[in-house]
C-alpha positions as a printed Julia matrix, in Angstrom:
111×3 Matrix{Float64}:
 -43.43  -77.7   -72.49
 -44.76  -74.04  -73.34
 -44.62  -73.33  -69.6
 -40.65  -74.6   -69.42
 -39.87  -72.53  -72.63
 -41.27  -69.18  -71.17
 -39.55  -69.87  -67.43
 -36.38  -70.33  -69.56
 -37.08  -66.87  -71.54
 -38.2   -65.23  -68.2
 -34.87  -66.49  -66.58
 -32.85  -65.0   -69.28
 -34.49  -61.91  -69.35
 -34.25  -61.39  -65.37
 -30.5   -62.14  -65.16
 -29.63  -59.4   -68.14
 -27.71  -56.63  -66.23
 -28.87  -53.51  -64.58
 -27.21  -50.61  -65.4
 -27.39  -48.07  -62.38
 -28.47  -44.6   -63.27
 -25.45  -42.07  -63.14
 -25.4   -39.77  -59.97
 -27.77  -36.88  -59.8
 -25.39  -34.82  -57.94
 -21.6   -33.89  -57.59
 -19.85  -35.47  -54.64
 -18.05  -32.99  -52.64
 -18.18  -29.22  -52.34
 -17.11  -25.66  -54.52
 -16.19  -23.57  -52.07
 -15.37  -19.76  -52.42
 -15.17  -16.16  -51.06
 -17.41  -13.01  -51.31
 -17.56   -9.92  -49.64
 -20.5    -8.53  -47.98
 -20.43   -4.94  -46.61
 -17.0    -4.97  -47.34
 -16.15   -8.13  -45.32
 -14.73  -11.31  -46.71
 -17.23  -14.73  -46.22
 -16.53  -17.93  -47.05
 -19.57  -20.07  -49.26
 -19.84  -23.05  -50.45
 -22.18  -25.2   -53.05
 -22.64  -28.77  -51.26
 -23.25  -31.98  -53.41
 -24.57  -29.57  -56.4
 -26.74  -31.23  -58.76
 -25.44  -32.18  -62.07
 -26.12  -30.14  -65.27
 -28.21  -27.63  -63.56
 -26.98  -23.62  -63.53
 -26.47  -22.63  -59.65
 -26.36  -18.95  -59.27
 -24.34  -17.97  -56.26
 -26.83  -16.66  -53.57
 -23.91  -14.17  -52.11
 -23.17  -13.22  -55.52
 -25.69  -10.29  -56.38
 -25.78   -7.99  -59.64
 -22.95   -6.02  -58.64
 -20.82   -8.24  -56.31
 -18.76  -11.53  -57.25
 -17.76  -14.64  -55.59
 -14.21  -15.18  -55.83
 -11.18  -17.89  -55.77
 -13.14  -21.08  -56.13
 -12.02  -24.24  -54.86
 -13.66  -27.16  -56.69
 -13.45  -30.37  -53.99
 -15.94  -32.36  -56.09
 -15.78  -35.39  -58.05
 -16.96  -33.33  -61.42
 -15.73  -30.79  -63.41
 -17.11  -27.52  -62.61
 -17.31  -24.7   -65.37
 -17.76  -21.3   -63.46
 -19.16  -18.42  -65.09
 -18.45  -14.72  -64.85
 -22.61  -13.61  -64.7
 -25.73  -15.12  -63.26
 -27.74  -18.04  -65.05
 -24.53  -19.46  -66.57
 -23.78  -16.93  -69.2
 -20.59  -15.32  -70.1
 -17.21  -17.41  -71.22
 -16.84  -20.11  -68.24
 -13.82  -21.36  -66.49
 -13.39  -24.85  -66.32
 -11.89  -26.33  -62.8
 -11.13  -29.7   -63.25
 -12.28  -32.33  -60.08
 -10.3   -31.74  -56.97
  -8.26  -29.06  -58.2
  -6.21  -26.25  -56.35
  -7.86  -23.64  -55.27
  -7.76  -20.73  -58.05
  -6.65  -16.94  -57.3
  -9.24  -14.22  -56.01
  -9.08  -12.66  -59.57
 -10.87  -15.31  -61.01
 -14.68  -14.11  -59.82
 -17.63  -15.85  -60.76
 -21.81  -15.76  -60.31
 -22.93  -19.07  -61.41
 -21.32  -22.41  -61.88
 -22.49  -25.65  -63.5
 -21.17  -29.05  -63.07
 -20.45  -32.21  -65.26
 -18.66  -35.18  -65.06
C-alpha cells in the first residue's frame, strides 16, 4: 500500500508543468554605422545577450556608432558612452532605423 501511495505522489510531481527558462539572447541584430579613417562602415550586434552591456568595438573613445536599427525581438537601450553610461535612448523591437544624429557607444537589451 505504501508503494502505491509513493508511486501516485511521484506521478503527480512528475506531471507538474515544466517552465522553460527565458532566452539568454535577443533574436536578431542591431545594425549601425561607424566611421573609421573618415570612411563609413556597417556594423552589427548579432543575437546580443540580454541584460549585458555591449560596448561597440568600432566606437572608440573619440568616435561613436550612429543610425542604429533595432531588428531584434528585444528593447534596445543605446547609450552615448561606453559601459552603458549616460542617458539611454530606447529602441523598440523591430523599429525603424534611427537618424544619423543618434550616436552611441554601447547598448543593452531586455525583453
